[in-house]
Amino acid sequence: MKSYKKIKTKTRNRLMQTSVGHAAYQTANHFRVGLSKKLPDHIVAHIRYRERTGEPLNLKDPRGFNEKLWWLKLNNRDPLMTLCSDKSAVREYVAREGYQHILSEQYGVYESPNAVDFAKLPKKELFFKTTHGSGGNLIVDNSAPVARRKFRKFFKSALKANYFWQSREWNYKDIPPRLVCEEVLRDSSGSLPNDFKFMCFDGEPRLLYYSEGLARRDGRHETQNRYTNIYDMDFDLQSFKRSDFAVNPDYVLPPKPILEEMQAIAARLSRPFVFCRVDLYEVDQRIYFGEITFFPAGASGTVEPEEWELRMGDWINLSSSKIKLKDRSD
């Protein structure tokens, strides 16, 4: 069995990067990604996996959860995954499956930040995000003068980036880069909602990752003080954990009927896929859709102890008919 001591070291290094020089780290990461663009996907897979785990990637006989996700990155080409990765187009899929009522209100979709006319948008908080990536989020208070230059600068940069190159998640590669404006979800206390992330295997939710502190007040991703508890489908707290998140045993989950309704939604939305993570929110006992993710943490969100990494890997069937194999002539 592998040792995951190196994972802990790299997790600690990432936390240091966020605390002593996040901007410098982002610049260095952008440079590194740029250099890797000339490398084939399978070479990048081996490099990235070793960077994040300290272990070699076994693609001939993958066993662990993240090893199998990397195999799927390189081999599965189901076009529905691209539609469901598009932060705007996925709404069509959710509505088609009967869940129009869990979609937040959308105010507009734009090709460019210059096309956003704040005068025509509601005079309240607005949530902006890109359709084609991860982390390109921002909350703007439209009830006050908007710093439009900063807004445009932020999203011009975000729209230029292609998230595919970050960790070769092919489902992002051909998503048209656009900007989406939606309502901001806050509970009665004014807090942004926490995340209910259902890990679904062949259409069956098996685990719930309940996360707190993933977003800052301005909507951008938080890099510190983040917590994730893992529950089974009886909603009992489990003894294993994500290696890069702290655990908060004082969490109080919503009433079980709400959790069971979320579970049923996740099961239905995940049916076409051998694996996906369905993210939902609960705001004052009302459920909202978040997103569907196919390669959590870029297939580097390891758990400890390692026996769970292997057990979760056993739940992914790489012989499933749901996998649309890549055309080898590509």
mmCIF file of C-alpha atoms in Angstrom, residues 57-317:
data_model
loop_
_atom_site.group_PDB
_atom_site.id
_atom_site.type_symbol
_atom_site.label_atom_id
_atom_site.label_comp_id
_atom_site.label_asym_id
_atom_site.label_seq_id
_atom_site.Cartn_x
_atom_site.Cartn_y
_atom_site.Cartn_z
ATOM 1 C CA LEU A 57 0.373 7.174 -11.836
ATOM 2 C CA ASN A 58 -0.743 3.677 -12.826
ATOM 3 C CA LEU A 59 -2.870 3.992 -15.962
ATOM 4 C CA LYS A 60 -2.481 0.356 -17.050
ATOM 5 C CA ASP A 61 -4.190 -1.002 -13.940
ATOM 6 C CA PRO A 62 -5.654 1.984 -12.043
ATOM 7 C CA ARG A 63 -7.042 1.121 -8.615
ATOM 8 C CA GLY A 64 -7.373 4.277 -6.524
ATOM 9 C CA PHE A 65 -10.139 6.843 -6.903
ATOM 10 C CA ASN A 66 -7.922 9.549 -8.385
ATOM 11 C CA GLU A 67 -6.026 7.114 -10.600
ATOM 12 C CA LYS A 68 -9.331 6.075 -12.161
ATOM 13 C CA LEU A 69 -10.370 9.706 -12.580
ATOM 14 C CA TRP A 70 -7.165 10.373 -14.505
ATOM 15 C CA TRP A 71 -7.905 7.339 -16.689
ATOM 16 C CA LEU A 72 -11.365 8.775 -17.378
ATOM 17 C CA LYS A 73 -9.854 12.162 -18.222
ATOM 18 C CA LEU A 74 -7.730 10.545 -20.904
ATOM 19 C CA ASN A 75 -10.277 8.092 -22.292
ATOM 20 C CA ASN A 76 -13.911 9.114 -21.694
ATOM 21 C CA ARG A 77 -15.405 11.492 -24.274
ATOM 22 C CA ASP A 78 -19.102 11.626 -23.412
ATOM 23 C CA PRO A 79 -20.357 14.937 -24.902
ATOM 24 C CA LEU A 80 -22.977 15.231 -22.162
ATOM 25 C CA MET A 81 -20.102 15.845 -19.746
ATOM 26 C CA THR A 82 -19.148 18.994 -21.663
ATOM 27 C CA LEU A 83 -22.717 20.297 -21.572
ATOM 28 C CA CYS A 84 -22.948 19.589 -17.837
ATOM 29 C CA SER A 85 -19.592 21.287 -17.168
ATOM 30 C CA ASP A 86 -20.827 24.490 -18.838
ATOM 31 C CA LYS A 87 -22.055 26.647 -15.946
ATOM 32 C CA SER A 88 -24.905 28.021 -18.080
ATOM 33 C CA ALA A 89 -25.808 25.160 -20.433
ATOM 34 C CA VAL A 90 -26.086 22.705 -17.527
ATOM 35 C CA ARG A 91 -29.317 24.500 -16.587
ATOM 36 C CA GLU A 92 -30.920 22.954 -19.701
ATOM 37 C CA TYR A 93 -30.010 19.482 -18.449
ATOM 38 C CA VAL A 94 -31.246 20.156 -14.904
ATOM 39 C CA ALA A 95 -34.556 21.531 -16.221
ATOM 40 C CA ARG A 96 -34.947 18.614 -18.640
ATOM 41 C CA GLU A 97 -34.594 16.200 -15.718
ATOM 42 C CA GLY A 98 -37.480 17.921 -13.950
ATOM 43 C CA TYR A 99 -35.629 20.273 -11.624
ATOM 44 C CA GLN A 100 -36.294 23.741 -13.039
ATOM 45 C CA HIS A 101 -37.458 24.729 -9.550
ATOM 46 C CA ILE A 102 -33.995 24.296 -7.985
ATOM 47 C CA LEU A 103 -32.255 26.649 -10.425
ATOM 48 C CA SER A 104 -31.310 30.086 -9.130
ATOM 49 C CA GLU A 105 -32.545 33.088 -11.108
ATOM 50 C CA GLN A 106 -30.341 33.993 -14.059
ATOM 51 C CA TYR A 107 -30.261 37.622 -15.222
ATOM 52 C CA GLY A 108 -28.021 37.408 -18.272
ATOM 53 C CA VAL A 109 -25.281 35.642 -20.255
ATOM 54 C CA TYR A 110 -22.598 37.761 -21.901
ATOM 55 C CA GLU A 111 -19.783 37.240 -24.398
ATOM 56 C CA SER A 112 -17.642 39.894 -22.708
ATOM 57 C CA PRO A 113 -17.613 41.940 -19.490
ATOM 58 C CA ASN A 114 -17.945 45.026 -21.688
ATOM 59 C CA ALA A 115 -21.418 43.793 -22.678
ATOM 60 C CA VAL A 116 -22.707 43.906 -19.097
ATOM 61 C CA ASP A 117 -25.105 46.841 -18.697
ATOM 62 C CA PHE A 118 -25.446 47.329 -14.950
ATOM 63 C CA ALA A 119 -28.222 49.891 -15.489
ATOM 64 C CA LYS A 120 -30.471 47.103 -16.795
ATOM 65 C CA LEU A 121 -29.708 44.689 -13.946
ATOM 66 C CA PRO A 122 -31.416 44.563 -10.526
ATOM 67 C CA LYS A 123 -30.119 47.088 -8.003
ATOM 68 C CA LYS A 124 -28.865 44.493 -5.557
ATOM 69 C CA GLU A 125 -26.076 41.966 -5.127
ATOM 70 C CA LEU A 126 -25.298 40.050 -8.309
ATOM 71 C CA PHE A 127 -23.292 36.848 -8.740
ATOM 72 C CA PHE A 128 -21.053 36.688 -11.818
ATOM 73 C CA LYS A 129 -19.219 33.563 -12.958
ATOM 74 C CA THR A 130 -17.609 32.207 -16.101
ATOM 75 C CA THR A 131 -19.162 29.294 -17.963
ATOM 76 C CA HIS A 132 -15.958 27.469 -18.819
ATOM 77 C CA GLY A 133 -13.760 27.207 -15.768
ATOM 78 C CA SER A 134 -13.367 27.049 -12.020
ATOM 79 C CA GLY A 135 -12.912 29.950 -9.635
ATOM 80 C CA GLY A 136 -13.921 32.779 -11.971
ATOM 81 C CA ASN A 137 -16.585 34.060 -9.564
ATOM 82 C CA LEU A 138 -17.383 37.506 -8.194
ATOM 83 C CA ILE A 139 -20.221 39.100 -6.205
ATOM 84 C CA VAL A 140 -20.972 42.684 -7.216
ATOM 85 C CA ASP A 141 -23.216 45.055 -5.261
ATOM 86 C CA ASN A 142 -25.231 46.800 -7.965
ATOM 87 C CA SER A 143 -27.073 48.958 -5.431
ATOM 88 C CA ALA A 144 -23.936 51.119 -5.262
ATOM 89 C CA PRO A 145 -21.516 52.409 -7.907
ATOM 90 C CA VAL A 146 -19.666 49.445 -9.446
ATOM 91 C CA ALA A 147 -15.881 49.498 -9.915
ATOM 92 C CA ARG A 148 -16.287 48.665 -13.588
ATOM 93 C CA ARG A 149 -12.623 48.859 -14.508
ATOM 94 C CA LYS A 150 -11.715 46.233 -11.914
ATOM 95 C CA PHE A 151 -14.726 44.145 -12.908
ATOM 96 C CA ARG A 152 -13.750 44.175 -16.573
ATOM 97 C CA LYS A 153 -10.101 43.459 -15.825
ATOM 98 C CA PHE A 154 -11.008 40.483 -13.618
ATOM 99 C CA PHE A 155 -13.304 38.854 -16.154
ATOM 100 C CA LYS A 156 -11.292 39.657 -19.274
ATOM 101 C CA SER A 157 -8.504 37.617 -17.699
ATOM 102 C CA ALA A 158 -10.904 34.866 -16.558
ATOM 103 C CA LEU A 159 -12.532 34.563 -19.987
ATOM 104 C CA LYS A 160 -9.156 34.207 -21.729
ATOM 105 C CA ALA A 161 -8.160 31.218 -19.597
ATOM 106 C CA ASN A 162 -8.997 27.697 -20.762
ATOM 107 C CA TYR A 163 -9.322 25.496 -17.691
ATOM 108 C CA PHE A 164 -8.519 22.413 -19.776
ATOM 109 C CA TRP A 165 -4.833 23.256 -19.665
ATOM 110 C CA GLN A 166 -4.766 23.398 -15.856
ATOM 111 C CA SER A 167 -5.204 19.634 -15.397
ATOM 112 C CA ARG A 168 -6.336 18.365 -18.827
ATOM 113 C CA GLU A 169 -10.021 18.091 -17.966
ATOM 114 C CA TRP A 170 -11.071 17.627 -21.593
ATOM 115 C CA ASN A 171 -14.750 18.392 -20.842
ATOM 116 C CA TYR A 172 -13.816 22.068 -20.353
ATOM 117 C CA LYS A 173 -11.775 22.437 -23.531
ATOM 118 C CA ASP A 174 -14.568 23.331 -25.982
ATOM 119 C CA ILE A 175 -16.948 25.237 -23.711
ATOM 120 C CA PRO A 176 -17.584 28.711 -25.191
ATOM 121 C CA PRO A 177 -16.218 31.272 -22.700
ATOM 122 C CA ARG A 178 -19.080 33.444 -21.494
ATOM 123 C CA LEU A 179 -20.043 35.421 -18.422
ATOM 124 C CA VAL A 180 -23.176 34.581 -16.414
ATOM 125 C CA CYS A 181 -25.071 36.855 -14.019
ATOM 126 C CA GLU A 182 -27.289 35.223 -11.395
ATOM 127 C CA GLU A 183 -28.965 36.017 -8.110
ATOM 128 C CA VAL A 184 -26.878 35.815 -4.947
ATOM 129 C CA LEU A 185 -28.004 33.085 -2.560
ATOM 130 C CA ARG A 186 -27.903 34.054 1.106
ATOM 131 C CA ASP A 187 -29.785 32.620 4.059
ATOM 132 C CA SER A 188 -31.873 34.617 6.527
ATOM 133 C CA SER A 189 -28.736 35.465 8.509
ATOM 134 C CA GLY A 190 -27.070 36.939 5.412
ATOM 135 C CA SER A 191 -24.568 34.108 5.039
ATOM 136 C CA LEU A 192 -23.613 32.442 1.779
ATOM 137 C CA PRO A 193 -24.853 28.840 1.728
ATOM 138 C CA ASN A 194 -22.646 25.870 2.499
ATOM 139 C CA ASP A 195 -22.004 23.159 -0.079
ATOM 140 C CA PHE A 196 -23.598 19.715 -0.182
ATOM 141 C CA LYS A 197 -21.435 17.681 -2.561
ATOM 142 C CA PHE A 198 -22.825 14.249 -3.366
ATOM 143 C CA MET A 199 -20.255 11.769 -4.671
ATOM 144 C CA CYS A 200 -22.222 9.635 -7.128
ATOM 145 C CA PHE A 201 -21.044 6.351 -8.617
ATOM 146 C CA ASP A 202 -23.020 4.913 -11.535
ATOM 147 C CA GLY A 203 -26.036 6.999 -10.537
ATOM 148 C CA GLU A 204 -25.866 6.107 -6.844
ATOM 149 C CA PRO A 205 -24.908 8.742 -4.257
ATOM 150 C CA ARG A 206 -22.566 7.041 -1.807
ATOM 151 C CA LEU A 207 -20.969 9.887 0.116
ATOM 152 C CA LEU A 208 -21.808 13.457 1.074
ATOM 153 C CA TYR A 209 -19.011 16.002 1.333
ATOM 154 C CA TYR A 210 -20.482 18.836 3.411
ATOM 155 C CA SER A 211 -18.268 21.890 3.112
ATOM 156 C CA GLU A 212 -18.085 25.230 4.890
ATOM 157 C CA GLY A 213 -16.065 28.303 4.014
ATOM 158 C CA LEU A 214 -15.439 27.546 0.335
ATOM 159 C CA ALA A 215 -16.384 31.056 -0.780
ATOM 160 C CA ARG A 216 -15.343 34.483 0.445
ATOM 161 C CA ARG A 217 -17.968 37.145 0.988
ATOM 162 C CA ASP A 218 -17.179 38.563 -2.480
ATOM 163 C CA GLY A 219 -17.868 35.161 -4.083
ATOM 164 C CA ARG A 220 -14.276 34.235 -4.909
ATOM 165 C CA HIS A 221 -12.845 30.899 -3.810
ATOM 166 C CA GLU A 222 -11.486 30.757 -0.270
ATOM 167 C CA THR A 223 -8.044 29.212 0.155
ATOM 168 C CA GLN A 224 -7.863 29.077 3.966
ATOM 169 C CA ASN A 225 -10.156 28.154 6.875
ATOM 170 C CA ARG A 226 -12.100 25.637 4.796
ATOM 171 C CA TYR A 227 -13.775 22.594 6.312
ATOM 172 C CA THR A 228 -15.234 19.412 4.857
ATOM 173 C CA ASN A 229 -16.982 16.610 6.708
ATOM 174 C CA ILE A 230 -17.719 13.318 4.957
ATOM 175 C CA TYR A 231 -20.973 11.459 5.618
ATOM 176 C CA ASP A 232 -22.439 8.181 4.384
ATOM 177 C CA MET A 233 -25.963 7.986 3.007
ATOM 178 C CA ASP A 234 -27.403 7.481 6.471
ATOM 179 C CA PHE A 235 -25.829 10.926 7.044
ATOM 180 C CA ASP A 236 -23.506 9.638 9.725
ATOM 181 C CA LEU A 237 -20.119 11.361 10.015
ATOM 182 C CA GLN A 238 -17.303 9.155 8.722
ATOM 183 C CA SER A 239 -13.860 8.692 10.237
ATOM 184 C CA PHE A 240 -11.913 9.410 7.032
ATOM 185 C CA LYS A 241 -11.333 12.876 5.557
ATOM 186 C CA ARG A 242 -10.035 14.893 2.644
ATOM 187 C CA SER A 243 -6.302 15.270 3.205
ATOM 188 C CA ASP A 244 -6.360 18.987 2.319
ATOM 189 C CA PHE A 245 -9.369 20.044 4.448
ATOM 190 C CA ALA A 246 -9.944 20.269 8.174
ATOM 191 C CA VAL A 247 -12.956 18.579 9.799
ATOM 192 C CA ASN A 248 -15.602 20.363 11.860
ATOM 193 C CA PRO A 249 -17.462 17.801 14.036
ATOM 194 C CA ASP A 250 -19.791 20.557 15.305
ATOM 195 C CA TYR A 251 -21.641 20.834 11.998
ATOM 196 C CA VAL A 252 -25.403 20.495 12.292
ATOM 197 C CA LEU A 253 -26.898 19.068 9.112
ATOM 198 C CA PRO A 254 -30.360 20.116 7.885
ATOM 199 C CA PRO A 255 -33.347 17.876 8.732
ATOM 200 C CA LYS A 256 -33.161 14.418 7.211
ATOM 201 C CA PRO A 257 -36.096 14.913 4.778
ATOM 202 C CA ILE A 258 -34.177 17.748 3.102
ATOM 203 C CA LEU A 259 -31.041 15.618 2.895
ATOM 204 C CA GLU A 260 -33.021 12.737 1.422
ATOM 205 C CA GLU A 261 -34.552 15.061 -1.183
ATOM 206 C CA MET A 262 -31.072 16.255 -2.091
ATOM 207 C CA GLN A 263 -29.928 12.648 -2.334
ATOM 208 C CA ALA A 264 -32.770 11.844 -4.750
ATOM 209 C CA ILE A 265 -31.913 14.868 -6.919
ATOM 210 C CA ALA A 266 -28.246 13.865 -7.020
ATOM 211 C CA ALA A 267 -29.177 10.306 -7.972
ATOM 212 C CA ARG A 268 -31.318 11.441 -10.903
ATOM 213 C CA LEU A 269 -28.832 14.003 -12.236
ATOM 214 C CA SER A 270 -25.923 11.551 -11.990
ATOM 215 C CA ARG A 271 -27.644 8.634 -13.785
ATOM 216 C CA PRO A 272 -25.838 8.964 -17.155
ATOM 217 C CA PHE A 273 -22.344 8.997 -15.654
ATOM 218 C CA VAL A 274 -19.953 6.395 -14.279
ATOM 219 C CA PHE A 275 -18.918 9.018 -11.727
ATOM 220 C CA CYS A 276 -19.775 12.621 -10.981
ATOM 221 C CA ARG A 277 -20.174 14.943 -8.036
ATOM 222 C CA VAL A 278 -23.483 16.804 -7.786
ATOM 223 C CA ASP A 279 -23.282 20.036 -5.782
ATOM 224 C CA LEU A 280 -26.381 21.446 -4.130
ATOM 225 C CA TYR A 281 -27.158 24.251 -1.682
ATOM 226 C CA GLU A 282 -29.729 24.577 1.073
ATOM 227 C CA VAL A 283 -31.004 28.076 1.846
ATOM 228 C CA ASP A 284 -33.587 28.300 4.619
ATOM 229 C CA GLN A 285 -34.811 24.775 3.816
ATOM 230 C CA ARG A 286 -34.998 25.384 0.076
ATOM 231 C CA ILE A 287 -32.719 23.400 -2.251
ATOM 232 C CA TYR A 288 -30.721 25.008 -5.072
ATOM 233 C CA PHE A 289 -28.551 23.481 -7.777
ATOM 234 C CA GLY A 290 -24.839 24.314 -7.748
ATOM 235 C CA GLU A 291 -22.927 22.394 -10.410
ATOM 236 C CA ILE A 292 -21.893 18.973 -11.680
ATOM 237 C CA THR A 293 -18.208 18.119 -11.420
ATOM 238 C CA PHE A 294 -16.465 15.127 -12.985
ATOM 239 C CA PHE A 295 -12.896 15.455 -11.693
ATOM 240 C CA PRO A 296 -13.003 16.923 -8.172
ATOM 241 C CA ALA A 297 -9.883 18.934 -7.330
ATOM 242 C CA GLY A 298 -8.518 18.008 -10.761
ATOM 243 C CA ALA A 299 -8.339 14.368 -9.586
ATOM 244 C CA SER A 300 -6.010 15.283 -6.729
ATOM 245 C CA GLY A 301 -8.395 15.578 -3.761
ATOM 246 C CA THR A 302 -7.050 12.581 -1.897
ATOM 247 C CA VAL A 303 -8.552 11.120 1.252
ATOM 248 C CA GLU A 304 -6.913 9.519 4.245
ATOM 249 C CA PRO A 305 -6.519 6.817 5.370
ATOM 250 C CA GLU A 306 -5.612 5.373 1.982
ATOM 251 C CA GLU A 307 -7.959 2.417 2.279
ATOM 252 C CA TRP A 308 -10.781 4.830 1.423
ATOM 253 C CA GLU A 309 -8.971 6.049 -1.671
ATOM 254 C CA LEU A 310 -8.957 2.417 -2.810
ATOM 255 C CA ARG A 311 -12.532 1.733 -1.702
ATOM 256 C CA MET A 312 -13.800 4.745 -3.654
ATOM 257 C CA GLY A 313 -11.774 3.524 -6.602
ATOM 258 C CA ASP A 314 -13.578 0.182 -6.412
ATOM 259 C CA TRP A 315 -16.874 2.041 -6.912
ATOM 260 C CA ILE A 316 -15.789 3.300 -10.368
ATOM 261 C CA ASN A 317 -16.415 0.720 -13.092
#
